[in-house]
mmCIF file of C-alpha atoms in Angstrom:
data_model
loop_
_atom_site.group_PDB
_atom_site.id
_atom_site.type_symbol
_atom_site.label_atom_id
_atom_site.label_comp_id
_atom_site.label_asym_id
_atom_site.label_seq_id
_atom_site.Cartn_x
_atom_site.Cartn_y
_atom_site.Cartn_z
ATOM 1 C CA MET A 1 152.468 117.467 104.444
ATOM 2 C CA ASP A 2 150.703 114.570 103.065
ATOM 3 C CA LEU A 3 151.506 111.662 105.816
ATOM 4 C CA LEU A 4 149.790 109.160 103.952
ATOM 5 C CA SER A 5 152.383 109.544 101.480
ATOM 6 C CA ALA A 6 155.499 110.071 103.304
ATOM 7 C CA ALA A 7 156.475 106.251 103.834
ATOM 8 C CA SER A 8 156.314 105.762 100.134
ATOM 9 C CA ASN A 9 158.552 109.009 99.632
ATOM 10 C CA GLY A 10 160.859 108.216 101.814
ATOM 11 C CA VAL A 11 160.270 110.603 104.492
ATOM 12 C CA ALA A 12 160.595 109.285 108.140
ATOM 13 C CA ALA A 13 157.141 108.424 109.549
ATOM 14 C CA ALA A 14 155.794 106.660 112.788
ATOM 15 C CA ARG A 15 155.085 103.074 112.136
ATOM 16 C CA HIS A 16 151.223 103.213 112.548
ATOM 17 C CA LEU A 17 151.207 105.390 109.465
ATOM 18 C CA SER A 18 151.269 103.081 105.811
ATOM 19 C CA SER A 19 151.771 103.990 102.568
ATOM 20 C CA VAL A 20 148.491 102.215 101.860
ATOM 21 C CA PRO A 21 145.451 104.366 102.319
ATOM 22 C CA PRO A 22 142.632 102.939 104.544
ATOM 23 C CA GLU A 23 139.576 101.543 102.718
ATOM 24 C CA LEU A 24 136.895 104.373 102.650
ATOM 25 C CA ASN A 25 134.191 102.334 100.623
ATOM 26 C CA ASN A 26 133.183 99.980 103.190
ATOM 27 C CA ALA A 27 129.581 98.948 104.074
ATOM 28 C CA VAL A 28 129.381 101.461 106.869
ATOM 29 C CA ASN A 29 130.978 104.509 105.223
ATOM 30 C CA THR A 30 128.873 103.746 102.133
ATOM 31 C CA THR A 31 125.599 103.386 104.336
ATOM 32 C CA LEU A 32 126.190 106.714 105.904
ATOM 33 C CA LEU A 33 127.534 108.433 102.758
ATOM 34 C CA CYS A 34 124.420 107.437 100.914
ATOM 35 C CA HIS A 35 121.707 108.446 103.688
ATOM 36 C CA SER A 36 123.598 111.739 104.052
ATOM 37 C CA TYR A 37 122.413 112.799 100.704
ATOM 38 C CA SER A 38 118.983 114.731 100.434
ATOM 39 C CA LEU A 39 115.599 113.321 99.586
ATOM 40 C CA GLN A 40 114.807 116.528 97.660
ATOM 41 C CA PRO A 41 118.598 117.039 96.172
ATOM 42 C CA ASP A 42 118.861 120.805 94.198
ATOM 43 C CA PHE A 43 118.966 120.923 90.294
ATOM 44 C CA ALA A 44 122.452 121.586 90.337
ATOM 45 C CA SER A 45 123.813 118.791 92.616
ATOM 46 C CA TYR A 46 121.086 116.349 90.876
ATOM 47 C CA PHE A 47 122.613 117.385 87.252
ATOM 48 C CA ALA A 48 125.863 117.110 88.249
ATOM 49 C CA VAL A 49 125.000 113.469 89.433
ATOM 50 C CA LEU A 50 123.088 112.564 86.147
ATOM 51 C CA LYS A 51 125.882 114.085 84.011
ATOM 52 C CA GLY A 52 125.220 112.910 80.489
ATOM 53 C CA ASN A 53 122.610 110.408 81.713
ATOM 54 C CA ALA A 54 120.154 113.417 82.158
ATOM 55 C CA TRP A 55 120.031 114.820 78.557
ATOM 56 C CA ALA A 56 119.272 111.183 77.610
ATOM 57 C CA ILE A 57 116.604 110.777 79.909
ATOM 58 C CA TRP A 58 114.936 113.985 79.081
ATOM 59 C CA SER A 59 115.479 114.295 75.416
ATOM 60 C CA CYS A 60 113.805 110.705 75.004
ATOM 61 C CA GLY A 61 110.946 111.893 77.763
ATOM 62 C CA LEU A 62 110.201 114.927 75.824
ATOM 63 C CA LEU A 63 109.927 112.707 72.611
ATOM 64 C CA VAL A 64 107.201 110.561 74.617
ATOM 65 C CA LEU A 65 105.260 113.471 75.633
ATOM 66 C CA LEU A 66 104.874 114.893 71.962
ATOM 67 C CA THR A 67 104.035 111.592 70.493
ATOM 68 C CA LEU A 68 101.502 111.656 73.276
ATOM 69 C CA CYS A 69 100.152 114.780 72.476
ATOM 70 C CA ILE A 70 99.864 113.663 68.734
ATOM 71 C CA LEU A 71 98.114 110.503 69.627
ATOM 72 C CA TYR A 72 95.564 112.449 71.857
ATOM 73 C CA ALA A 73 94.554 114.979 68.880
ATOM 74 C CA VAL A 74 94.212 112.078 66.769
ATOM 75 C CA THR A 75 92.462 109.984 68.790
ATOM 76 C CA LEU A 76 90.199 112.665 70.209
ATOM 77 C CA ARG A 77 89.545 113.859 66.161
ATOM 78 C CA SER A 78 88.595 110.250 65.722
ATOM 79 C CA ALA A 79 86.193 110.041 69.186
ATOM 80 C CA LEU A 80 84.300 113.354 68.404
ATOM 81 C CA LYS A 81 82.497 111.712 65.527
ATOM 82 C CA TYR A 82 80.853 109.273 67.905
ATOM 83 C CA TRP A 83 80.527 111.752 70.797
ATOM 84 C CA LYS A 84 79.728 115.013 69.542
ATOM 85 C CA ASP A 85 77.098 115.510 72.693
ATOM 86 C CA SER A 86 79.581 114.878 75.240
ATOM 87 C CA ARG A 87 82.719 116.550 73.804
ATOM 88 C CA THR A 88 84.068 117.911 77.067
ATOM 89 C CA SER A 89 83.705 114.532 78.934
ATOM 90 C CA VAL A 90 86.072 112.394 75.654
ATOM 91 C CA ALA A 91 88.381 115.566 75.477
ATOM 92 C CA ILE A 92 89.341 115.299 79.385
ATOM 93 C CA VAL A 93 88.810 111.527 79.334
ATOM 94 C CA LEU A 94 91.673 111.407 76.518
ATOM 95 C CA ALA A 95 93.837 114.184 78.153
ATOM 96 C CA VAL A 96 94.833 111.984 81.149
ATOM 97 C CA TYR A 97 97.784 110.412 79.608
ATOM 98 C CA PRO A 98 99.708 113.152 78.117
ATOM 99 C CA VAL A 99 99.243 114.876 81.437
ATOM 100 C CA VAL A 100 100.288 112.271 83.506
ATOM 101 C CA ALA A 101 103.079 111.890 81.628
ATOM 102 C CA ALA A 102 104.063 115.438 81.326
ATOM 103 C CA ALA A 103 104.167 115.451 85.525
ATOM 104 C CA ALA A 104 106.094 112.675 85.472
ATOM 105 C CA LEU A 105 108.774 114.329 83.190
ATOM 106 C CA LEU A 106 108.918 117.476 85.273
ATOM 107 C CA ALA A 107 109.804 115.074 88.318
ATOM 108 C CA THR A 108 112.653 113.649 86.160
ATOM 109 C CA VAL A 109 113.835 116.998 85.776
ATOM 110 C CA LEU A 110 113.391 118.354 88.898
ATOM 111 C CA PRO A 111 113.172 116.114 91.841
ATOM 112 C CA ARG A 112 111.798 118.643 94.396
ATOM 113 C CA VAL A 113 108.518 118.938 92.719
ATOM 114 C CA ARG A 114 107.787 115.153 93.266
ATOM 115 C CA VAL A 115 105.080 115.724 95.890
ATOM 116 C CA LEU A 116 103.269 118.168 93.423
ATOM 117 C CA SER A 117 103.579 116.376 90.366
ATOM 118 C CA GLU A 118 101.658 113.621 92.283
ATOM 119 C CA ALA A 119 98.943 115.620 93.483
ATOM 120 C CA VAL A 120 98.640 116.632 89.661
ATOM 121 C CA GLU A 121 98.750 112.755 88.435
ATOM 122 C CA GLN A 122 95.794 111.759 90.702
ATOM 123 C CA GLU A 123 93.810 114.483 90.407
ATOM 124 C CA ALA A 124 93.705 114.094 86.878
ATOM 125 C CA VAL A 125 92.829 110.680 86.923
ATOM 126 C CA MET A 126 90.122 111.589 89.568
ATOM 127 C CA VAL A 127 88.542 113.961 87.260
ATOM 128 C CA ALA A 128 88.679 111.832 84.176
ATOM 129 C CA MET A 129 87.135 109.118 86.301
ATOM 130 C CA TYR A 130 84.056 111.338 86.995
ATOM 131 C CA HIS A 131 83.733 112.482 83.048
ATOM 132 C CA PHE A 132 84.239 108.784 82.146
ATOM 133 C CA TYR A 133 81.140 107.984 83.970
ATOM 134 C CA CYS A 134 79.349 110.878 82.255
ATOM 135 C CA LEU A 135 80.560 109.182 79.072
ATOM 136 C CA ILE A 136 78.700 106.175 80.442
ATOM 137 C CA ILE A 137 75.490 107.681 80.798
ATOM 138 C CA ALA A 138 75.462 109.444 77.789
ATOM 139 C CA GLU A 139 76.380 105.711 75.666
ATOM 140 C CA CYS A 140 73.171 104.648 77.334
ATOM 141 C CA GLY A 141 71.097 107.767 75.799
ATOM 142 C CA GLY A 142 70.621 109.967 79.058
ATOM 143 C CA THR A 143 69.571 109.085 82.841
ATOM 144 C CA THR A 144 65.789 108.928 81.079
ATOM 145 C CA GLN A 145 66.769 106.344 78.738
ATOM 146 C CA LEU A 146 69.155 104.410 80.858
ATOM 147 C CA ILE A 147 65.849 103.927 83.209
ATOM 148 C CA ARG A 148 63.696 102.933 80.563
ATOM 149 C CA ARG A 149 65.753 100.303 79.111
ATOM 150 C CA SER A 150 66.803 98.874 82.386
ATOM 151 C CA GLU A 151 63.070 98.327 82.961
ATOM 152 C CA GLY A 152 62.976 98.596 87.121
ATOM 153 C CA SER A 153 65.904 95.998 87.147
ATOM 154 C CA HIS A 154 68.043 95.969 90.304
ATOM 155 C CA MET A 155 71.527 97.765 90.536
ATOM 156 C CA GLU A 156 74.178 95.805 91.487
ATOM 157 C CA THR A 157 75.734 97.094 94.529
ATOM 158 C CA ARG A 158 78.285 93.538 95.537
ATOM 159 C CA VAL A 159 80.961 94.280 93.599
ATOM 160 C CA LEU A 160 84.459 95.446 93.921
ATOM 161 C CA PRO A 161 85.219 96.465 96.471
ATOM 162 C CA CYS A 162 82.151 95.566 98.384
ATOM 163 C CA CYS A 163 81.698 91.896 96.743
ATOM 164 C CA CYS A 164 82.196 90.207 99.939
ATOM 165 C CA TRP A 165 81.031 89.884 103.517
ATOM 166 C CA PRO A 166 80.256 91.981 105.216
ATOM 167 C CA CYS A 167 79.099 94.285 102.366
ATOM 168 C CA CYS A 168 76.814 91.145 101.381
ATOM 169 C CA ILE A 169 74.081 92.698 102.779
ATOM 170 C CA LEU A 170 73.749 95.953 101.079
ATOM 171 C CA PRO A 171 70.522 96.681 99.708
ATOM 172 C CA ARG A 172 70.060 96.245 95.950
ATOM 173 C CA PRO A 173 67.975 99.591 94.625
ATOM 174 C CA ARG A 174 66.004 99.955 91.688
ATOM 175 C CA VAL A 175 67.574 102.084 88.828
ATOM 176 C CA GLN A 176 65.314 105.070 89.155
ATOM 177 C CA LYS A 177 66.179 108.988 89.499
ATOM 178 C CA LYS A 178 67.219 108.804 92.977
ATOM 179 C CA SER A 179 69.798 105.978 92.636
ATOM 180 C CA LEU A 180 71.411 107.188 89.929
ATOM 181 C CA ALA A 181 71.643 110.501 91.539
ATOM 182 C CA TRP A 182 73.398 109.108 94.634
ATOM 183 C CA LEU A 183 75.640 107.312 92.012
ATOM 184 C CA ARG A 184 76.817 110.233 90.526
ATOM 185 C CA TYR A 185 77.752 112.036 94.059
ATOM 186 C CA LEU A 186 79.356 109.038 94.916
ATOM 187 C CA VAL A 187 81.679 109.556 91.952
ATOM 188 C CA LEU A 188 81.865 113.003 91.941
ATOM 189 C CA GLN A 189 83.215 113.098 95.692
ATOM 190 C CA MET A 190 86.527 111.454 94.265
ATOM 191 C CA PRO A 191 87.892 114.433 92.585
ATOM 192 C CA VAL A 192 86.435 117.002 95.144
ATOM 193 C CA ILE A 193 87.932 114.780 98.423
ATOM 194 C CA GLN A 194 91.443 114.321 96.530
ATOM 195 C CA ALA A 195 91.517 118.059 95.607
ATOM 196 C CA ILE A 196 90.945 119.000 99.207
ATOM 197 C CA LEU A 197 93.166 116.128 100.541
ATOM 198 C CA TYR A 198 96.186 116.491 98.517
ATOM 199 C CA LEU A 199 95.855 120.550 99.041
ATOM 200 C CA ILE A 200 96.259 119.785 102.870
ATOM 201 C CA VAL A 201 99.595 117.290 101.806
ATOM 202 C CA LEU A 202 101.007 120.239 99.491
ATOM 203 C CA VAL A 203 100.765 122.503 102.946
ATOM 204 C CA LEU A 204 102.292 120.244 105.069
ATOM 205 C CA TRP A 205 105.287 119.017 102.401
ATOM 206 C CA ALA A 206 105.329 123.625 101.850
ATOM 207 C CA GLU A 207 105.590 123.613 105.705
ATOM 208 C CA ASP A 208 108.268 120.562 106.351
ATOM 209 C CA MET A 209 109.683 117.328 104.484
ATOM 210 C CA MET A 210 109.629 115.620 107.677
ATOM 211 C CA LEU A 211 106.361 117.087 109.013
ATOM 212 C CA TYR A 212 105.072 115.597 105.498
ATOM 213 C CA LEU A 213 106.462 112.333 105.377
ATOM 214 C CA ASN A 214 105.257 111.771 109.588
ATOM 215 C CA SER A 215 101.390 112.955 108.863
ATOM 216 C CA PHE A 216 101.163 111.325 105.003
ATOM 217 C CA ILE A 217 100.312 108.209 106.814
ATOM 218 C CA TYR A 218 97.212 109.534 108.793
ATOM 219 C CA ILE A 219 95.899 111.001 105.909
ATOM 220 C CA GLN A 220 96.478 107.690 103.282
ATOM 221 C CA PRO A 221 93.244 105.763 105.006
ATOM 222 C CA PHE A 222 91.120 108.869 103.842
ATOM 223 C CA ILE A 223 92.748 108.798 100.132
ATOM 224 C CA ALA A 224 92.125 105.050 100.064
ATOM 225 C CA ALA A 225 88.099 105.249 101.459
ATOM 226 C CA SER A 226 87.493 107.985 98.848
ATOM 227 C CA ILE A 227 89.274 106.242 95.352
ATOM 228 C CA LEU A 228 87.441 102.749 96.422
ATOM 229 C CA SER A 229 84.011 104.361 96.730
ATOM 230 C CA GLY A 230 84.524 106.256 93.705
ATOM 231 C CA VAL A 231 85.671 102.928 92.529
ATOM 232 C CA TRP A 232 82.562 101.111 93.433
ATOM 233 C CA GLY A 233 80.440 103.667 92.425
ATOM 234 C CA ILE A 234 81.523 103.149 88.514
ATOM 235 C CA ILE A 235 81.787 99.562 88.260
ATOM 236 C CA MET A 236 78.235 99.631 89.379
ATOM 237 C CA CYS A 237 77.227 101.671 86.635
ATOM 238 C CA VAL A 238 79.190 99.734 84.021
ATOM 239 C CA ARG A 239 77.280 96.973 85.252
ATOM 240 C CA VAL A 240 73.666 98.409 85.024
ATOM 241 C CA ALA A 241 75.188 100.039 81.470
ATOM 242 C CA GLU A 242 75.532 96.396 80.360
ATOM 243 C CA SER A 243 72.143 95.347 81.313
ATOM 244 C CA THR A 244 70.978 97.546 78.809
ATOM 245 C CA GLY A 245 73.262 96.716 75.934
ATOM 246 C CA ALA A 246 76.165 98.909 76.457
ATOM 247 C CA LYS A 247 79.638 97.890 76.043
ATOM 248 C CA PRO A 248 81.641 100.150 78.322
ATOM 249 C CA ARG A 249 84.230 97.828 79.940
ATOM 250 C CA PRO A 250 87.210 98.080 77.654
ATOM 251 C CA ARG A 251 87.207 101.760 78.163
ATOM 252 C CA PHE A 252 87.008 101.404 81.826
ATOM 253 C CA LEU A 253 90.025 99.249 82.174
ATOM 254 C CA ALA A 254 91.959 101.559 79.885
ATOM 255 C CA ILE A 255 91.194 104.734 82.911
ATOM 256 C CA GLN A 256 91.283 102.071 85.585
ATOM 257 C CA LEU A 257 95.080 100.725 84.556
ATOM 258 C CA ALA A 258 96.057 104.767 84.869
ATOM 259 C CA LEU A 259 94.696 104.712 88.329
ATOM 260 C CA VAL A 260 96.312 101.500 89.092
ATOM 261 C CA ILE A 261 99.734 103.270 87.741
ATOM 262 C CA VAL A 262 99.226 106.441 89.501
ATOM 263 C CA LYS A 263 98.275 105.221 92.754
ATOM 264 C CA LEU A 264 99.490 101.434 93.552
ATOM 265 C CA GLN A 265 102.757 101.622 91.573
ATOM 266 C CA CYS A 266 103.441 105.271 93.179
ATOM 267 C CA GLY A 267 102.804 103.866 96.449
ATOM 268 C CA PHE A 268 105.555 100.689 95.719
ATOM 269 C CA ALA A 269 107.937 103.699 95.001
ATOM 270 C CA LYS A 270 107.522 105.364 98.183
ATOM 271 C CA VAL A 271 107.732 102.460 100.158
ATOM 272 C CA LEU A 272 110.502 100.509 98.363
ATOM 273 C CA PRO A 273 113.330 102.427 99.602
ATOM 274 C CA ASP A 274 111.893 101.545 103.563
ATOM 275 C CA VAL A 275 111.239 98.101 103.422
ATOM 276 C CA ALA A 276 114.187 96.876 101.587
ATOM 277 C CA THR A 277 118.079 97.623 101.522
ATOM 278 C CA LEU A 278 118.989 99.713 98.257
ATOM 279 C CA PRO A 279 122.854 101.022 97.247
ATOM 280 C CA CYS A 280 123.651 104.167 97.011
ATOM 281 C CA ILE A 281 123.840 104.526 92.872
ATOM 282 C CA MET A 282 125.383 107.713 91.103
ATOM 283 C CA ALA A 283 125.731 109.627 94.389
ATOM 284 C CA LEU A 284 121.932 109.725 94.682
ATOM 285 C CA HIS A 285 119.500 108.620 97.630
ATOM 286 C CA PRO A 286 118.006 105.385 97.222
ATOM 287 C CA SER A 287 114.247 107.432 97.394
ATOM 288 C CA VAL A 288 115.445 109.983 94.655
ATOM 289 C CA TYR A 289 116.378 107.097 92.366
ATOM 290 C CA VAL A 290 113.836 104.920 92.762
ATOM 291 C CA ASN A 291 111.487 107.642 91.961
ATOM 292 C CA LEU A 292 113.570 108.665 88.469
ATOM 293 C CA ILE A 293 112.946 105.031 87.638
ATOM 294 C CA HIS A 294 109.549 105.105 88.481
ATOM 295 C CA ASN A 295 108.907 108.283 86.610
ATOM 296 C CA ILE A 296 110.244 107.026 83.585
ATOM 297 C CA VAL A 297 108.467 103.718 83.597
ATOM 298 C CA MET A 298 105.418 105.546 83.913
ATOM 299 C CA ILE A 299 106.116 107.888 80.971
ATOM 300 C CA LEU A 300 106.175 104.660 78.796
ATOM 301 C CA GLU A 301 103.375 103.350 80.474
ATOM 302 C CA MET A 302 101.082 106.254 79.614
ATOM 303 C CA LEU A 303 102.246 105.733 75.736
ATOM 304 C CA LEU A 304 100.793 102.189 75.922
ATOM 305 C CA LEU A 305 97.423 103.338 77.439
ATOM 306 C CA SER A 306 97.530 106.079 75.158
ATOM 307 C CA ILE A 307 97.559 103.543 71.881
ATOM 308 C CA LEU A 308 95.073 101.320 73.234
ATOM 309 C CA ALA A 309 92.825 104.213 73.884
ATOM 310 C CA TRP A 310 93.075 105.006 70.432
ATOM 311 C CA ARG A 311 92.071 101.957 69.356
ATOM 312 C CA LEU A 312 88.846 101.949 71.871
ATOM 313 C CA TYR A 313 87.584 105.312 71.019
ATOM 314 C CA ARG A 314 88.448 105.115 66.774
ATOM 315 C CA VAL A 315 85.629 103.187 67.139
ATOM 316 C CA PRO A 316 82.076 103.817 67.716
ATOM 317 C CA PRO A 317 80.740 102.648 71.278
ATOM 318 C CA GLY A 318 79.042 98.953 70.927
ATOM 319 C CA LYS A 319 80.516 98.250 68.240
ATOM 320 C CA ASP A 320 81.515 94.850 69.988
ATOM 321 C CA ALA A 321 77.904 94.694 70.781
ATOM 322 C CA GLU A 322 76.918 94.824 67.577
ATOM 323 C CA LYS A 323 79.712 92.137 65.853
ATOM 324 C CA VAL A 324 78.331 89.678 68.822
ATOM 325 C CA GLN A 325 74.699 90.396 67.642
ATOM 326 C CA HIS A 326 75.748 89.815 63.996
ATOM 327 C CA VAL A 327 77.324 86.746 64.533
ATOM 328 C CA VAL A 328 74.150 85.707 66.215
ATOM 329 C CA ILE A 329 71.971 86.340 63.468
ATOM 330 C CA ALA A 330 74.313 84.971 61.211
ATOM 331 C CA VAL A 331 74.287 81.434 63.285
ATOM 332 C CA LEU A 332 70.551 81.717 63.811
ATOM 333 C CA GLU A 333 70.157 81.718 59.716
ATOM 334 C CA ASP A 334 72.410 79.318 59.234
ATOM 335 C CA SER A 335 70.338 77.231 61.719
ATOM 336 C CA LEU A 336 67.355 77.974 60.026
ATOM 337 C CA SER A 337 68.479 76.988 56.442
ATOM 338 C CA SER A 338 69.759 73.629 58.037
ATOM 339 C CA LEU A 339 66.439 73.045 59.568
ATOM 340 C CA GLU A 340 64.960 73.845 56.251
ATOM 341 C CA LYS A 341 66.893 71.549 54.196
ATOM 342 C CA ILE A 342 66.601 68.871 56.558
ATOM 343 C CA SER A 343 62.805 69.231 56.441
ATOM 344 C CA ASP A 344 63.038 69.412 52.816
ATOM 345 C CA ILE A 345 64.657 66.322 52.221
ATOM 346 C CA GLY A 346 62.590 64.573 54.752
ATOM 347 C CA SER A 347 59.346 65.531 53.128
ATOM 348 C CA HIS A 348 61.095 64.229 49.823
ATOM 349 C CA LYS A 349 61.923 61.107 51.116
ATOM 350 C CA THR A 350 58.343 60.480 52.428
ATOM 351 C CA TYR A 351 56.551 61.222 48.973
ATOM 352 C CA SER A 352 59.038 59.086 47.231
ATOM 353 C CA ASN A 353 58.295 56.268 49.704
ATOM 354 C CA LYS A 354 54.614 57.027 49.282
ATOM 355 C CA ASN A 355 55.077 56.976 45.064
ATOM 356 C CA ASP A 356 57.202 53.301 45.703
ATOM 357 C CA ILE A 357 54.148 51.960 47.745
ATOM 358 C CA LYS A 358 51.679 52.676 45.359
ATOM 359 C CA ARG A 359 53.777 51.527 42.205
ATOM 360 C CA ASP A 360 53.990 48.128 44.176
ATOM 361 C CA ASP A 361 50.042 47.734 44.778
#
């Protein structure tokens, strides 16, 4: 017998029973219900919540991923015309965008693999950063050619993230084989150290989710130190290459934006449910919902970065520098021709004045 409906059905009931059911969706009950949802829902419950939205999200994500693969093939084909000696490095650098998008799409389908997809995304970017360093050296003609073209100049060590005190006391070594080898090791440690650290993270995550959440804060400083030191090495290499006439900065921006999206945006998505009081949407834990939105946005961002990479790698390296040189030469030629015309006019006027003076005499 339903006591709540007894009064409305004409059945005798106690006075304290009302025909109006109590309010169940108040703030307290909603909060308790929201936080009772799992941080790692299984696929069946996750799919039951998303319903028809799941097929729309996954279909659009798969379409974007296929577009990224086509863009990768087209960009790689164009880039290999100018990077014949660095095929492997170019292929790995350009592959970072479809790999990150594929990992993000997998996390939208299976929320329980979120930590694994983050590890794949960040390791892909770290490996691409090292191979981008190899591309910079190849663009300058190799280590020996880079040293010869730098003409004994000093390496700029006071760049981001070591551009302020107390890093201003850092020495500035000459561009030599020893300093370039040190620079290579500084960049190479990124994929190696990140792989070791994320292997530890995955072991903790596989053991217990709460153990991973409580321990990750102690691992984060080592991850940040490794990434910052590696980026510092790449920026120094970019400065050395620019001093010899190369122009790797636009391509470095494309890979740097991928690092910012994978690392900073991912960290923001992790922190947001803890620092902000988010509503419980679609019977999902706020952390799961935020990660879903984050992965969808990341797939679209990888598409935009892939288009940017296509525009940068379809032209030969240093084309911007050549355009600047052509403009400077054209301006100099115009200036010289103008000076010649002025001198011719001046000499003609002087000759005419002399003839007029002779006639007067």
